Amino acid sequence: MGLLCVGTASAVPKYRTLAIGKASPNWELPGVDGKTHRLKDYADKDALMVGFLAGHCPTSQSVGGGVKKIVTDFKDESLALVAISGNSPPDVEAREMLRSIFEDSFESMVDHAAMYVFNFPFLYDGDTQEVTMAFGARATPHVFNFDKDCILRYEGRLDDTEHDKQPTQIIAHCGRW
């Protein structure tokens, strides 16, 4: 299964997106920083934003700057932000790769994060996609915001980006609930 890049015509995966008011699925994933990241690592935060991004997706690539800005803008707040790539490289359609400089492999994620100097953890779920399916992420980018009790308060888009255009406004609420 490959997550859809916003704007592709592929069929939407057949699983449910996590509902508002539900607890975050538990997760443990490797990051491009060489560390293993777990949900419990962020238990001391008032808010947790989990964003699903994909290396092959131009829309995901265009929101990277907005994600970095959120991290910078809220550095003095009790907000944690992590990004997860839930794509399995063999499952991404060839036509989705036409406009991309990155693949969805872990190795390519390391290059992606280094090139754009990510200031947030970038985690890999492409081998099993268990975490991606537990969240019900349907496309990239797809954002899930949790309160201090890890209860989902928002799911949807990060901003008003379409394809590879620059965003004009952040939609996802990033503050305290």
C-alpha positions as a printed NumPy array, in Angstrom:
array([[  0.   ,   0.   ,   0.   ],
       [  1.274,   3.457,  -0.806],
       [ -0.179,   6.594,   0.718],
       [ -1.596,   8.913,  -1.864],
       [  0.133,  12.124,  -2.662],
       [ -2.477,  14.894,  -2.5  ],
       [ -3.79 ,  15.382,  -6.009],
       [ -3.245,  11.848,  -7.325],
       [ -6.127,   9.913,  -8.803],
       [ -5.37 ,   6.594,  -7.087],
       [ -7.979,   4.816,  -5.002],
       [ -8.127,   5.739,  -1.317],
       [ -6.938,   2.967,   1.025],
       [ -9.783,   1.032,   2.682],
       [ -9.247,   1.62 ,   6.386],
       [-10.64 ,   4.128,   8.85 ],
       [ -9.002,   7.356,   9.849],
       [ -8.584,   7.816,  13.598],
       [-11.627,   9.689,  14.907],
       [-11.55 ,  12.948,  16.845],
       [-11.665,  12.174,  20.579],
       [ -9.789,   8.862,  20.24 ],
       [ -6.424,   8.131,  21.846],
       [ -3.273,   7.988,  19.766],
       [ -2.197,   4.544,  18.68 ],
       [  0.958,   3.448,  20.452],
       [  3.978,   3.539,  18.168],
       [  7.713,   2.926,  18.035],
       [  9.597,   3.792,  14.84 ],
       [ 13.153,   4.372,  13.632],
       [ 14.135,   7.924,  12.813],
       [ 16.581,   9.292,  10.283],
       [ 18.559,  10.562,  13.279],
       [ 19.504,   6.955,  14.148],
       [ 17.235,   6.87 ,  17.209],
       [ 14.098,   4.893,  17.914],
       [ 11.171,   7.208,  18.686],
       [  8.173,   6.153,  20.781],
       [  4.877,   7.817,  21.606],
       [  5.823,   7.718,  25.293],
       [  8.895,   9.889,  24.537],
       [  6.491,  12.818,  24.091],
       [  4.302,  12.21 ,  27.164],
       [  5.506,  15.4  ,  28.873],
       [  4.24 ,  17.648,  26.064],
       [  0.955,  19.565,  26.061],
       [  0.462,  18.893,  22.355],
       [  1.784,  16.412,  19.803],
       [  1.506,  16.861,  16.056],
       [  2.051,  13.733,  13.97 ],
       [  2.331,  14.443,  10.267],
       [  2.472,  11.846,   7.518],
       [  4.796,  12.93 ,   4.703],
       [  6.249,  11.16 ,   1.675],
       [  9.535,  11.684,  -0.083],
       [  8.018,  11.16 ,  -3.528],
       [  5.161,  13.618,  -3.024],
       [  5.72 ,  17.208,  -4.225],
       [  2.982,  18.435,  -1.867],
       [  4.746,  16.808,   1.092],
       [  7.998,  18.375,  -0.02 ],
       [  6.374,  21.809,  -0.218],
       [  5.003,  21.627,   3.355],
       [  8.426,  20.84 ,   4.813],
       [  9.136,  24.541,   5.267],
       [  5.81 ,  25.022,   7.054],
       [  6.53 ,  22.115,   9.366],
       [  9.941,  23.566,  10.186],
       [  8.297,  26.964,  10.846],
       [  5.817,  25.411,  13.276],
       [  8.686,  23.795,  15.189],
       [ 10.54 ,  27.114,  15.281],
       [  7.465,  29.211,  16.168],
       [  6.484,  26.874,  19.013],
       [  9.977,  26.077,  20.321],
       [  9.176,  27.696,  23.669],
       [  5.826,  25.918,  23.936],
       [  5.171,  22.387,  25.044],
       [  4.601,  21.109,  21.502],
       [  6.299,  18.13 ,  19.889],
       [  6.126,  17.457,  16.188],
       [  7.111,  14.266,  14.391],
       [  6.763,  13.29 ,  10.744],
       [  6.229,   9.728,   9.584],
       [  6.761,   8.282,   6.131],
       [  4.332,   5.404,   5.778],
       [  4.995,   4.493,   2.186],
       [  6.404,   1.213,   1.014],
       [  8.709,   2.068,  -1.91 ],
       [  7.635,  -0.875,  -4.109],
       [  3.985,   0.139,  -3.755],
       [  4.353,   3.726,  -4.983],
       [  3.05 ,   4.034,  -8.525],
       [  5.661,   4.9  , -11.158],
       [  3.675,   7.948, -12.326],
       [  3.823,   9.36 ,  -8.794],
       [  7.625,   9.314,  -9.   ],
       [  7.788,  11.432, -12.161],
       [  8.076,  14.794, -10.377],
       [ 10.122,  13.675,  -7.399],
       [ 13.76 ,  13.857,  -6.48 ],
       [ 13.264,  11.52 ,  -3.505],
       [ 12.049,   7.968,  -3.076],
       [ 10.282,   6.637,  -0.008],
       [ 13.088,   4.368,   1.184],
       [ 14.674,   4.954,   4.574],
       [ 17.97 ,   5.86 ,   2.877],
       [ 16.251,   8.492,   0.739],
       [ 14.506,   9.882,   3.839],
       [ 17.925,  10.462,   5.428],
       [ 18.989,  12.444,   2.338],
       [ 15.67 ,  14.343,   2.283],
       [ 15.979,  15.38 ,   5.935],
       [ 19.61 ,  16.434,   5.47 ],
       [ 18.953,  18.432,   2.294],
       [ 16.108,  20.403,   3.888],
       [ 17.703,  20.528,   7.36 ],
       [ 14.661,  19.116,   9.137],
       [ 14.367,  20.327,  12.73 ],
       [ 11.911,  17.566,  13.663],
       [ 12.094,  13.773,  13.878],
       [ 11.423,  12.038,  10.556],
       [ 10.334,   8.434,  11.164],
       [ 10.007,   5.408,   8.893],
       [  6.993,   3.081,   8.797],
       [  7.32 ,   1.865,   5.213],
       [  8.256,  -1.749,   5.926],
       [  5.143,  -2.738,   7.898],
       [  2.916,   0.358,   7.634],
       [  1.288,  -0.71 ,  10.904],
       [  1.444,   2.757,  12.448],
       [  0.216,   4.416,   9.262],
       [ -2.785,   2.09 ,   9.119],
       [ -3.489,   2.522,  12.844],
       [ -3.756,   6.287,  12.286],
       [ -5.668,   5.816,   9.057],
       [ -3.498,   8.278,   7.164],
       [ -4.945,   8.439,   3.671],
       [ -2.727,  10.851,   1.792],
       [  0.377,  12.907,   2.224],
       [  0.537,  15.265,   3.893],
       [ -1.954,  14.261,   6.614],
       [ -1.731,  15.746,  10.109],
       [ -3.007,  14.455,  13.459],
       [ -2.891,  16.774,  16.511],
       [ -3.171,  15.389,  20.036],
       [ -3.623,  17.095,  23.381],
       [ -1.555,  16.414,  26.528],
       [ -3.522,  13.219,  27.167],
       [ -2.798,  12.002,  23.597],
       [ -6.43 ,  12.467,  22.589],
       [ -6.956,  13.437,  18.947],
       [ -8.229,  17.008,  18.575],
       [ -7.612,  17.646,  14.848],
       [ -6.925,  15.556,  11.756],
       [ -6.583,  16.79 ,   8.228],
       [ -4.424,  19.128,   6.225],
       [ -1.477,  21.106,   7.532],
       [ -2.092,  24.073,   5.268],
       [ -3.787,  25.165,   2.073],
       [ -1.081,  23.743,  -0.214],
       [ -2.201,  22.2  ,  -3.495],
       [  0.323,  20.063,  -5.361],
       [  3.703,  21.802,  -5.274],
       [  2.511,  25.397,  -4.742],
       [  3.563,  27.352,  -1.683],
       [  1.031,  27.517,   1.175],
       [ -0.61 ,  30.792,   2.137],
       [ -2.002,  29.758,   5.518],
       [ -1.512,  27.09 ,   8.174],
       [ -4.783,  25.261,   8.831],
       [ -3.765,  22.739,  11.501],
       [ -4.156,  24.132,  15.012],
       [ -0.8  ,  23.9  ,  16.75 ],
       [ -1.409,  25.391,  20.17 ],
       [ -2.665,  24.058,  23.452],
       [ -6.139,  22.632,  23.86 ]])
